[in-house]
PDB file of C-alpha atoms in Angstrom:
ATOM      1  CA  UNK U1492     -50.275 -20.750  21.472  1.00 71.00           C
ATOM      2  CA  UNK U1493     -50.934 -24.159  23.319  1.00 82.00           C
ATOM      3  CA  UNK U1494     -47.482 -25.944  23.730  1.00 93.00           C
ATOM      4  CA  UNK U1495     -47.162 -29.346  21.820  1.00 97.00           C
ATOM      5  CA  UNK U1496     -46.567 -31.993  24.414  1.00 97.00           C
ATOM      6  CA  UNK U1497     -44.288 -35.416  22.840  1.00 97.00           C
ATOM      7  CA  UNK U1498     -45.215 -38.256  24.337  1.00 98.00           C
ATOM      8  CA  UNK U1499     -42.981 -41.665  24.379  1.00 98.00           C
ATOM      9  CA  UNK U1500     -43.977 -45.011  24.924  1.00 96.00           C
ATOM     10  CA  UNK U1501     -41.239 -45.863  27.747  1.00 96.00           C
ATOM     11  CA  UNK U1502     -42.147 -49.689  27.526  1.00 94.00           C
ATOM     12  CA  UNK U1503     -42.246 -50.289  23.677  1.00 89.00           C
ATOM     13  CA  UNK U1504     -40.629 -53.378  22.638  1.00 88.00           C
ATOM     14  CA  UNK U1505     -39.844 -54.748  18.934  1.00 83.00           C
ATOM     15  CA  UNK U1506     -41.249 -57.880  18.296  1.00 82.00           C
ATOM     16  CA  UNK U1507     -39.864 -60.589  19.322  1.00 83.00           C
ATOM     17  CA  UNK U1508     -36.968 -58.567  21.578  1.00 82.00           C
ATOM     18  CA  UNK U1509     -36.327 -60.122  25.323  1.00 85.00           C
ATOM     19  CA  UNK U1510     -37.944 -58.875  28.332  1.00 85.00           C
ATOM     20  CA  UNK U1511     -34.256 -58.944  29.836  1.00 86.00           C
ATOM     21  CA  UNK U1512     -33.490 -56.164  27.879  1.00 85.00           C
ATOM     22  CA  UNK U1513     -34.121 -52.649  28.390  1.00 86.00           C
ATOM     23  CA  UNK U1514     -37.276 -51.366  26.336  1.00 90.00           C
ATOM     24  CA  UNK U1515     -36.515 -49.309  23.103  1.00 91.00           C
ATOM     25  CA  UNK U1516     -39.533 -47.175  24.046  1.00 93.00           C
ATOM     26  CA  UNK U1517     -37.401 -46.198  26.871  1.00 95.00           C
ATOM     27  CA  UNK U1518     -34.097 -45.627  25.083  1.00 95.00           C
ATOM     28  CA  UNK U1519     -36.067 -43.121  22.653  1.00 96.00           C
ATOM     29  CA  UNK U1520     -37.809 -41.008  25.783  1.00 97.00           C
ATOM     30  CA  UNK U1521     -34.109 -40.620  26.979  1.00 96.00           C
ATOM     31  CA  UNK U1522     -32.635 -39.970  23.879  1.00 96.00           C
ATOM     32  CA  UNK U1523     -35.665 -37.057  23.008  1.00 96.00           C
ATOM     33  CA  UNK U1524     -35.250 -36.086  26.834  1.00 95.00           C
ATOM     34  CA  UNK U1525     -31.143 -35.712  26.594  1.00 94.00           C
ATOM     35  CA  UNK U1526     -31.734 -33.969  23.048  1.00 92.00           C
ATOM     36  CA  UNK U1527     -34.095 -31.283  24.878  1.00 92.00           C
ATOM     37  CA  UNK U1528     -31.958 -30.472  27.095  1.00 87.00           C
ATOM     38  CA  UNK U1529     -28.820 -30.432  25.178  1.00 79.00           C
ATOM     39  CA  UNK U1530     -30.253 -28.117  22.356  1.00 65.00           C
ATOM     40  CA  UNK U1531     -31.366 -25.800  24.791  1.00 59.00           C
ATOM     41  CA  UNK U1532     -35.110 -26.302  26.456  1.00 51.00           C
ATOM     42  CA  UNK U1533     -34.140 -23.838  28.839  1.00 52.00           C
ATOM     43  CA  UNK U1534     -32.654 -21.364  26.866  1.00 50.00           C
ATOM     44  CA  UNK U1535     -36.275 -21.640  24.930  1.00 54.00           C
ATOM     45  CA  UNK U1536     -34.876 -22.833  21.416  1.00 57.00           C
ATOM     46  CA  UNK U1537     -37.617 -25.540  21.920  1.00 66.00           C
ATOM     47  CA  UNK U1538     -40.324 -23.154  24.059  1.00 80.00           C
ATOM     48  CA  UNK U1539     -43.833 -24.596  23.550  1.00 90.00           C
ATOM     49  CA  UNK U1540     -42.974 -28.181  23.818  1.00 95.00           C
ATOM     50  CA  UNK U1541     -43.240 -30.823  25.734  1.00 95.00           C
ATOM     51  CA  UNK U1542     -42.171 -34.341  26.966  1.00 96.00           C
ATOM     52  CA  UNK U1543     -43.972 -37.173  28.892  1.00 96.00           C
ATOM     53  CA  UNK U1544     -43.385 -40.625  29.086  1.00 97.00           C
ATOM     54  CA  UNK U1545     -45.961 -43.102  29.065  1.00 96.00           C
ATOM     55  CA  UNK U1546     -45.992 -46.402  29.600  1.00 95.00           C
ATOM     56  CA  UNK U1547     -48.036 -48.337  26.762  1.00 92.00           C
ATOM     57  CA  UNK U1548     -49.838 -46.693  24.636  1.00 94.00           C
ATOM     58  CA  UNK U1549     -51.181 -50.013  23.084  1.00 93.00           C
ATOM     59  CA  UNK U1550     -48.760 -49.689  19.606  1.00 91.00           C
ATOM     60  CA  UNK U1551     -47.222 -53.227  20.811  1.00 87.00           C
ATOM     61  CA  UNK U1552     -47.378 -54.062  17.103  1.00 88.00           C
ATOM     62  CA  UNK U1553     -45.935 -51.333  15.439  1.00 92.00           C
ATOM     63  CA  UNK U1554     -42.931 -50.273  18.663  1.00 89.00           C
ATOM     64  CA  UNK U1555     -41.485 -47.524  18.941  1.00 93.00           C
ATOM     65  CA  UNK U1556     -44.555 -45.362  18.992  1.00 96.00           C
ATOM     66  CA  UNK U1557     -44.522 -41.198  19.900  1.00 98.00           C
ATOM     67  CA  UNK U1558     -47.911 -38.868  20.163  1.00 98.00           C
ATOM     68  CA  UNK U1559     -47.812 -35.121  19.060  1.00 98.00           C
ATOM     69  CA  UNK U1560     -50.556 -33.264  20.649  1.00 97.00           C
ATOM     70  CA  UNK U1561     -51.645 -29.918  21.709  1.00 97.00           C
ATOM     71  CA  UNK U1562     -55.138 -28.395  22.799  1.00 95.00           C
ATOM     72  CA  UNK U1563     -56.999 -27.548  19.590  1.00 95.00           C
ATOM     73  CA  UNK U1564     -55.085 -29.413  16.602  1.00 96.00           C
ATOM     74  CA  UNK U1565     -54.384 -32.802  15.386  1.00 96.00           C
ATOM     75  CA  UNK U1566     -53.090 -35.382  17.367  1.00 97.00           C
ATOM     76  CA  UNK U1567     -50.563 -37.757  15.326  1.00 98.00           C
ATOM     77  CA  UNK U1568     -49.480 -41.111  16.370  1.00 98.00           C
ATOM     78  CA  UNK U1569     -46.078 -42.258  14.710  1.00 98.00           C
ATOM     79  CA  UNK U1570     -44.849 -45.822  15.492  1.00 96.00           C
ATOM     80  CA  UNK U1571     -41.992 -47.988  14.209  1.00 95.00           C
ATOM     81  CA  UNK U1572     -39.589 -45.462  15.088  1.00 96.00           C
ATOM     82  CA  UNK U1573     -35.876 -46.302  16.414  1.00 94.00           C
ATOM     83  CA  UNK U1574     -34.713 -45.758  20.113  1.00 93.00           C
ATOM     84  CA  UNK U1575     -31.914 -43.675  18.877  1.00 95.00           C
ATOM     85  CA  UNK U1576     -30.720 -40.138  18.734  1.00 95.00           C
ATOM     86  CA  UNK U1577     -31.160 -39.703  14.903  1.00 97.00           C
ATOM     87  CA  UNK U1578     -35.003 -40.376  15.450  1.00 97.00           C
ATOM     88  CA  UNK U1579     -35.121 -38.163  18.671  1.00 97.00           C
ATOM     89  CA  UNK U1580     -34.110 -35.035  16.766  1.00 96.00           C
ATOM     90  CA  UNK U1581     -36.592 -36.017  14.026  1.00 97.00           C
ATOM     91  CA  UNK U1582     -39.686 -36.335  16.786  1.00 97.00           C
ATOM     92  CA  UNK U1583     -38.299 -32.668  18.247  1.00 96.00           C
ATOM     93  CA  UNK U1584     -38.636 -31.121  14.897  1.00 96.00           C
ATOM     94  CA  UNK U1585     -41.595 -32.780  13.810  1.00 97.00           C
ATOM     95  CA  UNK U1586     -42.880 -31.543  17.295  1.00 97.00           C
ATOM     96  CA  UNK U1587     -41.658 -27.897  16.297  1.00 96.00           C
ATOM     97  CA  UNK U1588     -43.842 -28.068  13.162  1.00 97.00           C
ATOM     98  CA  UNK U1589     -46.459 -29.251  15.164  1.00 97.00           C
ATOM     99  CA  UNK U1590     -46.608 -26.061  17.228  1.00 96.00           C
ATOM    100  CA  UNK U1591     -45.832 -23.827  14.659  1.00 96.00           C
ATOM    101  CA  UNK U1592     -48.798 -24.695  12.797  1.00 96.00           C
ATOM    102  CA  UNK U1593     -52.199 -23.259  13.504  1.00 95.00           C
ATOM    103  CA  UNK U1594     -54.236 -26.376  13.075  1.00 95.00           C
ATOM    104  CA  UNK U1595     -51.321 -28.755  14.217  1.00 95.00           C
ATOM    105  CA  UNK U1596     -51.697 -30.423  10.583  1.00 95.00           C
ATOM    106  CA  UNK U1597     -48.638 -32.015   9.367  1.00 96.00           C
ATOM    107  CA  UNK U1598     -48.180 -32.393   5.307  1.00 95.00           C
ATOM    108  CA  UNK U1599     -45.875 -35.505   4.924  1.00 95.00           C
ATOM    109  CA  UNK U1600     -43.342 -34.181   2.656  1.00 95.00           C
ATOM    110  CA  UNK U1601     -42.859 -31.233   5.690  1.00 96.00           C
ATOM    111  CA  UNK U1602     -42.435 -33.968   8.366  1.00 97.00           C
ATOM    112  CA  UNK U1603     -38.882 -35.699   8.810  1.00 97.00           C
ATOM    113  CA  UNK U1604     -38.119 -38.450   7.086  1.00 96.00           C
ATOM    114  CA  UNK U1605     -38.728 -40.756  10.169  1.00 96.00           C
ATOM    115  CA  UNK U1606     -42.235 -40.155  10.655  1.00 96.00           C
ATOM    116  CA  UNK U1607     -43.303 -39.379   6.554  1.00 95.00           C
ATOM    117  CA  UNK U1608     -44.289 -43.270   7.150  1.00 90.00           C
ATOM    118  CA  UNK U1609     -45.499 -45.441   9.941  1.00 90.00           C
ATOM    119  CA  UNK U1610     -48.006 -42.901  10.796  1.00 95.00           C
ATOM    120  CA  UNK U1611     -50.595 -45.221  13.115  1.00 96.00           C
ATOM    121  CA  UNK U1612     -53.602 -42.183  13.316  1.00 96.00           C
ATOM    122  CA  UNK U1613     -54.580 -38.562  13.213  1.00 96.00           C
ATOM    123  CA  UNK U1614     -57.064 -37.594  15.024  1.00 95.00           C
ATOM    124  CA  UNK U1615     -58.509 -34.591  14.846  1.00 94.00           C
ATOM    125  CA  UNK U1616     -59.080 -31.804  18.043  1.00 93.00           C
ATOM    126  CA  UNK U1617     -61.938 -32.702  20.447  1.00 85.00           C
ATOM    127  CA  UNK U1618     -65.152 -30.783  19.359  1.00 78.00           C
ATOM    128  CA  UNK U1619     -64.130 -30.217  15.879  1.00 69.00           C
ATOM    129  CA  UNK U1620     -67.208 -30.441  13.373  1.00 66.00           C
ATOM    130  CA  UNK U1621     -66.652 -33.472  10.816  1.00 56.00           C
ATOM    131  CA  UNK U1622     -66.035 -32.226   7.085  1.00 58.00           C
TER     132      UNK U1622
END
């Protein structure tokens, strides 16, 4: 089974927050990154995921913004999500689903309450017929 891989915008900004300050984006890819490891990555309570930072991923409008993907499934893209640890352990579990399912489709009553809304696309697996 391909392994989901999260991906954080490291330089998402609310709008309207100073430059001077450090970006959210970045607080949440820590905050996911210190939750991996403190829940056991290695130990492979979380095998088959994940983590990348990125910096912009063009969700400027809508910050912070995370990416589920995974070769062969849906690709989500969640924004107006919190730099903090509550949210963190929401993406890791959402990821979880994510690789548990076959397809990589995520019903939004399954998903934690943090990303049921501000869901920016799905996109469906590269080379996958349209219905």
């Amino acid at each position: 089974m391909a392994s989901t891989e999260i991906i954080v915008c490291t330089t998402c900004r609310p709008p309207g927050a100073s430059r001077e300050l450090p970006a959210e984006g970045l607080a949440l890819f820590e905050a996911v990154q210190d939750a991996l490891l403190l829940c056991g990555l290695d130990t492979g309570e979380h095998q088959g995921l994940q983590l990348r930072g990125l910096a912009c991923m063009s969700g400027c409008g809508r910050a912070c913004t995370v990416t589920l993907q995974a070769q062969g499934k849906f690709t989500y893209y969640f924004g107006d999500l919190a730099g903090d640890a509550e949210t963190a352990a929401q993406v890791i579990a959402c990821a979880q689903l994510h690789h548990q399912s076959p397809d990589g489709n995520l019903a939004r009553n399954a998903r934690p309450e943090r990303l049921r809304s501000g869901i920016l696309a799905r996109l469906p697996p590269v080379g996958q017929e349209a219905a």
